[in-house]
Coordinates of C-alpha atoms in Angstrom, one line a residue:
M371 CA 42.0 3.4 -38.8
F372 CA 38.3 3.3 -39.2
K373 CA 36.3 6.5 -39.3
T374 CA 32.8 6.7 -38.0
V375 CA 30.6 9.1 -40.0
L376 CA 27.5 10.2 -38.1
T377 CA 24.4 11.2 -40.1
P378 CA 22.3 14.1 -38.9
L379 CA 19.8 11.6 -37.6
G380 CA 22.6 10.0 -35.6
Y381 CA 23.5 13.3 -34.0
I382 CA 19.9 13.9 -33.1
V383 CA 19.5 10.5 -31.5
G384 CA 22.8 10.9 -29.7
G385 CA 21.8 14.3 -28.4
L386 CA 18.5 13.0 -27.2
L387 CA 20.3 10.2 -25.3
V388 CA 22.6 12.6 -23.7
C389 CA 19.7 14.8 -22.6
Y390 CA 17.9 11.8 -21.3
V391 CA 20.9 10.8 -19.1
L392 CA 21.4 14.4 -17.9
L393 CA 17.7 14.8 -17.0
Y394 CA 17.8 11.7 -14.9
V395 CA 21.0 12.9 -13.2
V396 CA 19.1 16.1 -12.4
V397 CA 16.2 14.0 -10.9
I398 CA 18.7 12.1 -8.8
C399 CA 20.5 15.2 -7.6
R400 CA 17.2 16.7 -6.6
S401 CA 16.4 13.6 -4.5
G402 CA 17.5 12.2 -1.1
W403 CA 17.8 15.5 0.8
P404 CA 16.4 16.0 4.3
V405 CA 12.9 17.3 4.9
Y406 CA 12.1 19.9 7.5
D407 CA 8.8 20.9 9.1
R408 CA 7.3 24.4 9.2
N409 CA 9.4 25.3 12.2
G410 CA 12.6 24.1 10.8
K411 CA 12.7 20.8 12.7
K412 CA 14.1 17.9 10.6
L413 CA 11.8 14.9 10.1
P414 CA 13.2 11.4 10.5
G415 CA 15.3 10.6 7.4
P416 CA 18.7 11.5 5.9
T417 CA 20.6 14.4 7.4
V418 CA 23.0 16.8 5.9
S419 CA 26.0 15.5 7.9
D420 CA 25.6 11.9 6.5
Y421 CA 23.9 13.0 3.3
Y422 CA 26.3 11.2 0.9
L423 CA 26.2 8.0 3.0
K424 CA 22.4 7.9 3.4
F425 CA 21.8 9.4 -0.1
G426 CA 23.7 6.6 -1.6
R427 CA 21.7 4.1 0.5
C428 CA 18.4 5.8 -0.5
L429 CA 19.4 5.8 -4.1
Y430 CA 20.3 2.2 -4.1
I431 CA 17.1 1.2 -2.3
M432 CA 14.9 3.2 -4.7
V433 CA 16.6 2.2 -7.9
S434 CA 17.2 -1.5 -7.1
N435 CA 13.7 -2.1 -5.8
R436 CA 12.1 -0.2 -8.8
Y437 CA 14.2 -2.4 -11.1
K438 CA 13.1 -5.6 -9.3
K439 CA 9.5 -4.3 -8.9
Q440 CA 9.5 -4.8 -5.2
F441 CA 8.4 -1.4 -3.9
S442 CA 7.1 -2.5 -0.6
K443 CA 10.5 -3.9 0.3
G444 CA 11.9 -0.5 -0.7
F445 CA 9.5 1.3 1.7
E446 CA 10.5 -1.0 4.5
Q447 CA 14.2 -0.5 3.9
L448 CA 13.8 3.3 3.8
I449 CA 11.8 3.4 7.0
N450 CA 14.0 1.0 9.0
E451 CA 17.5 1.9 7.6
V452 CA 17.2 5.6 6.9
G453 CA 14.2 6.7 9.0
D454 CA 13.3 6.0 12.6
G455 CA 11.3 2.8 12.1
N456 CA 8.0 4.7 11.9
M457 CA 8.6 7.1 9.0
C458 CA 11.2 8.3 6.6
A459 CA 11.1 11.8 5.1
M460 CA 13.2 12.7 2.1
T461 CA 13.0 14.7 -1.1
I462 CA 12.4 12.9 -4.4
N463 CA 12.7 15.2 -7.4
E464 CA 12.4 18.2 -5.0
L465 CA 9.1 16.9 -3.6
D466 CA 8.8 16.4 0.1
I467 CA 8.0 12.7 0.6
V468 CA 7.1 11.0 3.8
V469 CA 7.0 7.2 3.8
V470 CA 4.5 6.2 6.5
G471 CA 4.9 3.0 8.6
H472 CA 3.0 3.8 11.8
P473 CA -0.8 3.5 12.2
D474 CA -1.2 6.8 14.1
L475 CA 0.3 8.9 11.2
A476 CA -1.6 6.7 8.7
K477 CA -4.8 7.6 10.6
L478 CA -4.2 11.3 10.3
V479 CA -3.5 11.0 6.6
M480 CA -6.1 8.5 5.5
A481 CA -9.0 9.4 7.8
G482 CA -8.7 13.1 7.3
H483 CA -11.2 15.0 5.3
F484 CA -10.9 14.2 1.6
S485 CA -10.4 17.8 0.7
K486 CA -7.5 18.2 3.1
F487 CA -5.9 14.9 2.2
P488 CA -6.6 14.1 -1.4
K489 CA -4.9 11.4 -3.3
A490 CA -1.4 12.1 -4.4
P491 CA -1.0 13.9 -7.8
R492 CA 0.7 10.8 -9.2
Y493 CA -2.7 9.1 -9.4
E494 CA -3.4 11.6 -12.2
R495 CA -1.1 9.5 -14.4
M496 CA -3.7 6.6 -14.2
K497 CA -6.4 8.7 -15.9
F498 CA -5.3 7.8 -19.4
A499 CA -6.9 4.4 -18.7
L500 CA -9.3 4.8 -15.8
G501 CA -10.6 8.3 -16.5
E502 CA -12.6 9.8 -13.6
G503 CA -13.4 6.5 -11.9
L504 CA -13.5 6.2 -8.1
V505 CA -9.8 5.5 -7.9
T506 CA -8.8 8.7 -9.7
A507 CA -11.8 11.1 -9.2
S508 CA -11.5 13.8 -6.6
G509 CA -13.4 16.6 -4.8
Q510 CA -17.2 16.9 -4.9
K511 CA -17.5 14.7 -7.9
W512 CA -15.9 11.8 -6.1
Q513 CA -18.0 12.4 -3.0
T514 CA -21.3 12.4 -4.9
H515 CA -20.5 9.3 -7.0
R516 CA -19.1 7.4 -4.0
H517 CA -22.2 8.0 -2.0
H518 CA -24.5 6.7 -4.8
L519 CA -22.2 3.8 -5.8
N520 CA -22.1 2.5 -2.2
I521 CA -25.5 1.0 -2.9
A522 CA -24.0 -1.2 -5.6
F523 CA -22.2 -3.2 -3.0
N524 CA -25.0 -3.7 -0.5
A525 CA -26.1 -7.1 0.9
G526 CA -28.9 -7.5 -1.7
A527 CA -26.6 -7.0 -4.6
L528 CA -23.9 -9.2 -3.2
R529 CA -26.4 -12.0 -2.6
Q530 CA -27.2 -12.0 -6.3
M531 CA -23.6 -11.8 -7.3
T532 CA -22.7 -14.8 -5.1
V533 CA -24.7 -17.0 -7.6
E534 CA -22.2 -16.0 -10.3
F535 CA -19.2 -16.5 -8.0
N536 CA -20.4 -20.1 -7.5
R537 CA -21.1 -20.7 -11.2
Y538 CA -17.7 -19.7 -12.4
A539 CA -15.9 -21.4 -9.5
H540 CA -17.8 -24.6 -10.5
K541 CA -16.6 -24.2 -14.1
M542 CA -12.9 -23.8 -13.1
M543 CA -13.1 -26.8 -10.7
A544 CA -14.5 -28.8 -13.6
V545 CA -11.6 -27.8 -15.8
W546 CA -9.1 -28.8 -13.1
K547 CA -10.9 -32.1 -12.5
G548 CA -11.0 -32.8 -16.3
R549 CA -7.2 -32.4 -16.4
I550 CA -6.8 -34.9 -13.6
D551 CA -9.1 -37.3 -15.3
L552 CA -7.1 -37.0 -18.5
E553 CA -3.8 -37.5 -16.7
G554 CA -5.2 -40.6 -14.9
L555 CA -6.5 -42.0 -18.3
A556 CA -3.1 -41.4 -19.8
K557 CA -1.3 -43.3 -17.0
T558 CA -3.8 -46.2 -17.3
K559 CA -3.0 -46.5 -21.1
T560 CA 0.7 -46.5 -20.5
G561 CA 0.5 -48.9 -17.5
D562 CA 1.7 -46.2 -15.0
A563 CA -1.5 -46.1 -13.0
A564 CA 0.0 -47.4 -9.8
E565 CA -1.2 -46.7 -6.4
A566 CA 0.1 -43.2 -6.5
R567 CA -2.4 -40.4 -6.5
V568 CA -2.9 -38.6 -9.8
Q569 CA -1.6 -35.0 -9.7
V570 CA -1.5 -32.3 -12.4
E571 CA 0.4 -29.1 -12.4
V572 CA -1.7 -25.9 -12.8
D573 CA -0.6 -22.5 -13.7
L574 CA -2.3 -20.6 -11.0
N575 CA -1.4 -17.2 -12.4
K576 CA -3.2 -17.9 -15.6
D577 CA -6.1 -19.9 -14.2
L578 CA -7.0 -17.7 -11.2
S579 CA -6.5 -14.5 -13.3
Y580 CA -8.8 -15.7 -16.0
L581 CA -11.4 -17.0 -13.4
T582 CA -11.6 -13.6 -11.7
L583 CA -11.7 -11.9 -15.0
C584 CA -14.7 -14.1 -16.0
V585 CA -16.4 -13.2 -12.7
I586 CA -15.9 -9.4 -13.0
C587 CA -17.0 -9.4 -16.6
Q588 CA -20.2 -11.2 -15.7
T589 CA -20.9 -9.3 -12.4
G590 CA -19.7 -6.0 -13.8
F591 CA -21.6 -5.7 -17.1
G592 CA -23.2 -9.1 -17.9
Y593 CA -20.6 -10.4 -20.4
E594 CA -19.9 -14.1 -20.3
L595 CA -16.4 -15.2 -21.2
P596 CA -16.0 -18.9 -22.2
L597 CA -14.8 -21.3 -19.4
S598 CA -15.4 -25.0 -19.7
V599 CA -13.7 -28.3 -20.0
E600 CA -14.2 -28.2 -23.8
N601 CA -12.5 -24.8 -23.9
D602 CA -9.7 -25.7 -21.5
Q603 CA -7.1 -23.7 -23.5
F604 CA -8.6 -20.4 -22.5
P605 CA -8.9 -17.7 -23.3
V606 CA -10.2 -18.8 -26.7
L607 CA -9.9 -16.5 -29.6
N608 CA -13.1 -14.6 -29.9
E609 CA -13.8 -10.9 -30.0
F610 CA -13.9 -10.1 -26.4
S611 CA -11.6 -12.7 -24.8
R612 CA -8.7 -10.4 -25.9
V613 CA -9.7 -8.3 -22.9
S614 CA -7.5 -10.6 -20.8
A615 CA -4.3 -9.5 -22.6
D616 CA -5.6 -5.9 -22.8
V617 CA -6.2 -5.7 -19.1
E618 CA -2.7 -7.0 -18.3
L619 CA -1.2 -4.6 -20.9
L620 CA -3.0 -1.6 -19.4
L621 CA -2.1 -2.5 -15.8
N622 CA 1.5 -2.8 -16.8
E623 CA 1.3 0.6 -18.5
I624 CA -0.3 2.2 -15.4
N625 CA 2.4 0.8 -13.2
A626 CA 5.2 2.1 -15.5
R627 CA 3.6 5.6 -15.4
I628 CA 3.0 5.9 -11.7
T629 CA 6.5 4.5 -10.7
D630 CA 8.4 6.8 -13.1
P631 CA 10.4 9.0 -10.6
S632 CA 10.5 12.0 -13.0
D633 CA 7.8 14.5 -13.8
F634 CA 8.2 14.3 -17.5
F635 CA 9.4 11.0 -19.0
Y636 CA 6.1 9.3 -18.5
L637 CA 4.6 11.9 -20.8
L638 CA 6.8 10.6 -23.6
R639 CA 5.3 7.2 -23.5
N640 CA 3.3 6.4 -26.6
N641 CA 2.7 2.7 -26.9
D642 CA 0.6 1.9 -30.0
K643 CA -0.5 -1.4 -28.5
V644 CA -1.6 0.3 -25.3
N645 CA -3.5 2.9 -27.3
E646 CA -5.1 0.2 -29.5
A647 CA -6.1 -1.9 -26.4
L648 CA -7.5 1.2 -24.7
S649 CA -9.6 2.2 -27.7
F650 CA -11.0 -1.3 -28.1
F651 CA -11.8 -1.6 -24.5
Q652 CA -13.5 1.8 -24.2
T653 CA -15.5 1.2 -27.4
K654 CA -16.7 -2.2 -26.3
I655 CA -17.8 -0.9 -22.9
D656 CA -19.6 2.0 -24.5
D657 CA -21.5 -0.4 -26.7
I658 CA -22.5 -2.6 -23.8
V659 CA -23.7 0.5 -21.7
S660 CA -25.7 1.8 -24.7
E661 CA -27.3 -1.6 -25.2
R662 CA -28.1 -1.9 -21.6
K663 CA -29.7 1.5 -21.4
S664 CA -31.9 0.6 -24.3
Q665 CA -32.9 -2.7 -22.7
R666 CA -33.8 -0.9 -19.5
G667 CA -36.1 1.3 -21.4
S668 CA -34.8 4.4 -19.7
P669 CA -36.3 7.6 -21.1
A670 CA -32.8 9.0 -21.0
A671 CA -31.8 6.3 -23.5
G672 CA -34.4 7.4 -26.0
A673 CA -36.6 4.3 -25.5
T674 CA -40.1 4.2 -27.0
A675 CA -42.8 5.6 -24.8
G676 CA -44.5 3.0 -22.6
V677 CA -41.5 0.7 -22.4
V678 CA -40.0 2.2 -19.3
I679 CA -38.7 -0.3 -16.7
D680 CA -39.5 0.5 -13.1
K681 CA -36.2 0.8 -11.3
N682 CA -37.7 -0.3 -8.1
T683 CA -39.0 -3.7 -9.5
A684 CA -36.6 -4.4 -12.3
E685 CA -34.1 -7.2 -11.7
Q686 CA -30.6 -5.8 -11.2
K687 CA -28.1 -8.4 -12.1
D688 CA -24.7 -6.6 -12.1
L689 CA -22.7 -3.5 -11.3
L690 CA -23.7 -1.8 -14.5
D691 CA -27.4 -2.1 -13.6
L692 CA -26.6 -0.6 -10.2
V693 CA -24.6 2.2 -11.7
L694 CA -27.4 3.0 -14.1
S695 CA -29.8 2.9 -11.1
A696 CA -27.7 5.5 -9.4
T697 CA -28.1 7.8 -12.4
D698 CA -31.9 7.2 -12.2
D699 CA -31.8 8.2 -8.5
G700 CA -30.3 11.6 -9.3
C701 CA -26.6 11.1 -9.5
N702 CA -25.5 13.1 -12.4
M703 CA -23.3 10.7 -14.4
S704 CA -22.3 11.2 -18.0
A705 CA -21.8 8.3 -20.4
T706 CA -18.1 8.8 -19.9
D707 CA -18.5 8.7 -16.1
I708 CA -20.3 5.4 -16.3
R709 CA -17.6 3.9 -18.6
D710 CA -14.9 5.1 -16.2
H711 CA -16.5 3.5 -13.2
I712 CA -17.1 0.2 -15.0
T713 CA -13.5 0.2 -16.3
T714 CA -12.2 0.9 -12.8
F715 CA -14.3 -1.9 -11.3
L716 CA -13.1 -4.3 -13.9
A717 CA -9.4 -3.4 -13.6
A718 CA -9.3 -3.3 -9.8
G719 CA -11.7 -6.2 -9.1
H720 CA -10.0 -8.6 -11.4
E721 CA -6.4 -8.0 -10.4
T722 CA -6.7 -7.7 -6.6
T723 CA -8.9 -10.8 -6.1
S724 CA -6.7 -13.0 -8.2
T725 CA -3.6 -11.7 -6.3
T726 CA -5.2 -12.5 -3.0
L727 CA -6.1 -16.1 -4.1
L728 CA -2.6 -16.6 -5.4
W729 CA -1.1 -15.8 -2.1
I730 CA -3.6 -17.9 -0.2
C731 CA -2.8 -20.9 -2.4
Y732 CA 0.9 -20.2 -1.9
E733 CA 0.6 -20.2 1.9
L734 CA -1.7 -23.3 2.0
S735 CA 0.5 -25.3 -0.3
Q736 CA 3.4 -24.6 2.1
R737 CA 1.4 -25.4 5.2
P738 CA -0.4 -28.8 4.9
E739 CA -1.6 -28.6 8.5
V740 CA -3.3 -25.2 7.9
Q741 CA -4.8 -26.6 4.7
R742 CA -6.2 -29.6 6.4
R743 CA -7.8 -27.5 9.2
C744 CA -9.4 -25.3 6.5
Q745 CA -10.7 -28.4 4.7
A746 CA -12.2 -29.8 7.9
E747 CA -14.1 -26.5 8.4
V748 CA -15.3 -26.5 4.8
D749 CA -16.4 -30.1 5.1
A750 CA -18.4 -29.4 8.2
L751 CA -20.2 -26.5 6.5
L752 CA -20.9 -28.4 3.3
K753 CA -21.9 -31.7 5.1
S754 CA -25.6 -31.1 4.6
K755 CA -25.2 -29.8 1.0
D756 CA -25.9 -31.9 -2.0
K757 CA -22.7 -32.6 -3.9
G758 CA -24.3 -34.8 -6.5
A759 CA -24.7 -38.6 -6.5
D760 CA -21.1 -39.2 -7.4
G761 CA -19.7 -36.6 -5.1
T762 CA -18.7 -34.3 -8.0
I763 CA -19.0 -30.6 -8.1
D764 CA -22.1 -30.3 -10.1
N765 CA -24.5 -29.1 -7.4
L766 CA -22.3 -27.5 -4.8
K767 CA -23.7 -24.0 -4.1
L768 CA -22.3 -21.7 -1.4
L769 CA -24.9 -19.3 -0.3
F770 CA -24.4 -15.7 0.7
E771 CA -25.8 -16.6 4.1
D772 CA -23.1 -19.3 4.5
L773 CA -20.4 -16.6 4.3
N774 CA -22.2 -14.0 6.5
G775 CA -24.0 -16.3 9.0
P776 CA -23.4 -16.5 12.8
E777 CA -20.0 -17.2 14.2
G778 CA -18.8 -20.8 13.9
G779 CA -19.1 -21.2 10.1
L780 CA -15.9 -20.6 8.3
N781 CA -14.0 -18.7 11.0
Y782 CA -10.7 -20.3 10.4
V783 CA -10.9 -20.0 6.6
Q784 CA -11.7 -16.3 7.1
A785 CA -8.7 -16.0 9.5
V786 CA -6.4 -17.5 6.9
I787 CA -7.7 -15.0 4.3
K788 CA -7.1 -12.1 6.7
E789 CA -3.6 -13.3 7.7
T790 CA -2.7 -13.7 4.0
L791 CA -3.9 -10.1 3.4
R792 CA -1.8 -8.9 6.3
L793 CA 1.4 -10.4 5.0
H794 CA 0.6 -10.0 1.3
A795 CA -1.7 -7.0 0.9
P796 CA -2.7 -6.8 -2.8
V797 CA -1.7 -3.1 -2.9
G798 CA 1.4 -2.4 -0.9
G799 CA 0.9 1.4 -0.4
F800 CA -1.4 4.3 -0.9
G801 CA -0.5 7.9 -1.9
K802 CA -1.9 11.1 -0.3
Y803 CA -0.8 14.7 0.1
C804 CA -1.9 17.5 2.4
T805 CA -3.3 20.8 1.2
E806 CA -2.5 22.6 4.5
D807 CA -0.1 22.3 7.4
F808 CA -1.0 19.8 10.1
K809 CA 0.4 18.6 13.4
Y810 CA 1.9 15.2 14.1
K811 CA 3.6 14.8 17.5
D812 CA 6.2 17.5 17.7
Y813 CA 6.2 18.3 14.0
T814 CA 4.2 20.7 11.9
I815 CA 4.3 19.0 8.6
K816 CA 4.1 21.5 5.7
A817 CA 1.3 21.7 3.1
N818 CA 1.9 19.9 -0.2
T819 CA 3.9 17.1 1.4
T820 CA 3.2 13.8 -0.2
F821 CA 2.6 10.7 1.9
L822 CA 3.2 7.1 0.9
V823 CA 1.4 4.9 3.4
S824 CA 3.0 1.5 3.4
S825 CA 0.5 -1.2 4.4
A826 CA 3.4 -3.7 4.1
V827 CA 5.4 -1.9 6.8
I828 CA 2.4 -1.2 9.1
H829 CA 1.2 -4.8 8.9
T830 CA 4.6 -6.1 10.2
H831 CA 5.4 -3.3 12.7
P832 CA 6.9 -5.0 15.7
Q833 CA 5.2 -2.6 18.1
F834 CA 1.7 -3.7 17.0
W835 CA 2.2 -7.3 15.9
K836 CA 3.6 -10.3 17.8
D837 CA 5.9 -12.4 15.7
P838 CA 5.0 -10.1 12.7
L839 CA 6.7 -12.2 10.0
D840 CA 5.1 -15.5 11.0
F841 CA 1.9 -16.8 9.3
Q842 CA -0.5 -17.2 12.3
P843 CA -4.2 -17.2 11.2
E844 CA -5.2 -17.8 14.8
R845 CA -4.6 -14.1 15.6
F846 CA -7.8 -13.3 13.5
L847 CA -10.1 -15.9 15.1
P848 CA -13.2 -14.3 16.8
E849 CA -11.9 -15.0 20.3
N850 CA -8.5 -13.3 19.6
I851 CA -9.5 -10.4 17.3
K852 CA -9.9 -7.8 20.0
E853 CA -6.5 -8.5 21.4
T854 CA -5.0 -8.6 17.9
I855 CA -6.5 -5.4 16.5
H856 CA -6.0 -2.7 19.1
N857 CA -5.6 0.1 16.6
P858 CA -8.0 0.3 13.6
F859 CA -5.2 1.5 11.3
M860 CA -2.8 -1.3 12.0
Y861 CA -4.6 -3.5 9.5
I862 CA -5.4 -1.7 6.2
P863 CA -5.3 -4.2 3.3
F864 CA -8.1 -2.3 1.5
S865 CA -6.9 1.1 2.5
A866 CA -8.9 3.0 5.2
G867 CA -10.9 6.2 5.8
P868 CA -13.3 7.8 3.4
R869 CA -11.4 6.5 0.4
N870 CA -11.2 2.9 1.4
C871 CA -11.9 0.2 -1.2
I872 CA -15.6 0.3 -2.1
G873 CA -15.4 -3.3 -3.4
Q874 CA -13.8 -5.0 -0.4
R875 CA -16.9 -7.0 0.6
F876 CA -17.3 -8.0 -3.0
A877 CA -13.7 -9.2 -3.1
N878 CA -13.9 -11.0 0.2
I879 CA -17.0 -12.9 -0.7
E880 CA -15.7 -13.8 -4.1
T881 CA -12.4 -15.0 -2.5
M882 CA -14.3 -17.1 0.0
V883 CA -16.5 -18.8 -2.6
I884 CA -13.6 -19.7 -4.9
L885 CA -11.4 -20.8 -2.0
V886 CA -14.1 -23.0 -0.5
H887 CA -14.5 -24.7 -3.9
I888 CA -10.8 -25.4 -4.2
L889 CA -10.5 -26.7 -0.6
S890 CA -13.6 -28.9 -1.0
Y891 CA -12.3 -30.9 -4.0
F892 CA -8.6 -30.6 -4.2
N893 CA -5.4 -30.8 -2.2
L894 CA -2.7 -28.2 -3.0
V895 CA 0.5 -30.2 -3.0
P896 CA 3.6 -28.6 -1.4
L897 CA 5.7 -26.9 -3.9
S898 CA 8.9 -28.5 -5.2
K899 CA 12.3 -26.8 -4.9
Q900 CA 12.1 -26.0 -8.6
Q901 CA 8.6 -24.6 -8.4
L902 CA 9.7 -22.4 -5.5
A903 CA 12.8 -21.3 -7.4
D904 CA 10.7 -20.4 -10.5
I905 CA 8.5 -18.0 -8.6
R906 CA 9.3 -14.3 -9.1
Y907 CA 7.9 -11.7 -6.7
E908 CA 6.8 -8.5 -8.4
E909 CA 4.8 -5.4 -7.7
T910 CA 3.0 -3.8 -10.5
V911 CA -0.4 -2.3 -9.6
T912 CA -0.6 -5.2 -7.2
S913 CA 1.9 -7.4 -5.4
Q914 CA 1.8 -11.0 -6.6
P915 CA 3.9 -14.1 -7.1
K916 CA 4.6 -14.5 -10.8
N917 CA 5.1 -17.9 -12.6
F918 CA 3.4 -19.7 -9.7
K919 CA 2.7 -23.3 -10.7
C920 CA 1.4 -25.9 -8.2
H921 CA 0.4 -29.5 -8.4
I922 CA -3.2 -30.4 -7.3
E923 CA -4.9 -33.7 -6.6
L924 CA -8.5 -34.8 -5.9
R925 CA -9.2 -35.3 -2.3
N926 CA -11.5 -38.3 -2.9
Q927 CA -9.1 -40.4 -4.9

């Protein structure tokens, strides 16, 4: 017989593992119980009589969907299988949680005063990366900063940023065209250049993510990442291009922290790579902010007397300029505040827009007739625009006015974007909690209840949407919109109320510019069975198709 001799270290490790398992058992045992209102009335959800049956179902839904990273699907299952189709209330680690799937309750929670319905405490777990940016700030500080930063996304600022949207969209289209040209040349040399159209497979996750990262770095703080035919294997290895990997690393860490069901295990996370990425990221942004302050000649930056730039006449090119202008106008922001806002803009603006573009490309590739209708609308708009003597992309410029002009421009393209956001909202849910009791129907919901508002469930609620799971862009056309949206909180892809997404117009215009460029020059080929099988659907901070590869071909071949 063999004897196993444990060292003291082995006993310690074994004891820690046992404690870890026991603590998770405690978390599970403190979860899945019914929730009652202030008057003792049970909210829709599991009951004591069927506790073990529904608790088992709740536990399976929560654990399986957390493991698969499909949280919106979990919300939908909880509401429809355990709740009443509109909401599901249950305890999670002794906290009263209400999963919201009805627009009326969403309105009470999201449109209520920010002091009575602040963001859920779980957002505090994001502060290690985002600090006190608009996503995580609260109270008077959030209100003051939000008021001043609203100016950063006005029409004048967005008009200037549209120039950069075009420039980077041009660059990515040139990269894609270059790949097609190389593929065509290779087929010519091998004698395979038959009558078939030349197609190349593009990794849309990589390409669109890098494209939107380039855009937000340029429009956020004036830093230009390399993107050209010569540097097709992007990101190239220079000092700052590592931000692509760093952003993904930080977003994954944020997701891991906010989805941890316990109140303590996330505190034990100490990832050296995350800490290194965060330190590099913060230092680099601090350096950029310091340099920009010096360039602006702000007295606060210690500039030489007589070199002060007039904030009313100085050219403001990016979000950093606009944030600094807010400080000039009396908004009391520290250097750390400025860094936190820029970091938040970068993380949120990069991920959400690339996710939206991924889902649009997915839907269009599967629906050739929708794609052709979009292309016809784009062609009509661009008919009078100069594409260059050879019909290439060199001179195509989509103006801010093209996207915000009178009705009849890109109505169907915009409807496709809105329908995609309905079925695939970048962020599947929003967390809030109430600081005092409030009335909803026959219930008096107790203070300190946490609400998880599921946009995924609300966007497919059969009471509000006809054929809710079908992709029907026509429902968002101007002539149908009043009939479609009869409750302002039935469509909330960018949240709603005082804390709605400050950058939604920025994201919409960027999405439009990039999509118009794609549609103008390329066909998205229907996905093969293998390409469909390779796609994984995951929710981290956003909800996106992973490993999404698609063939493209030039329209004018």
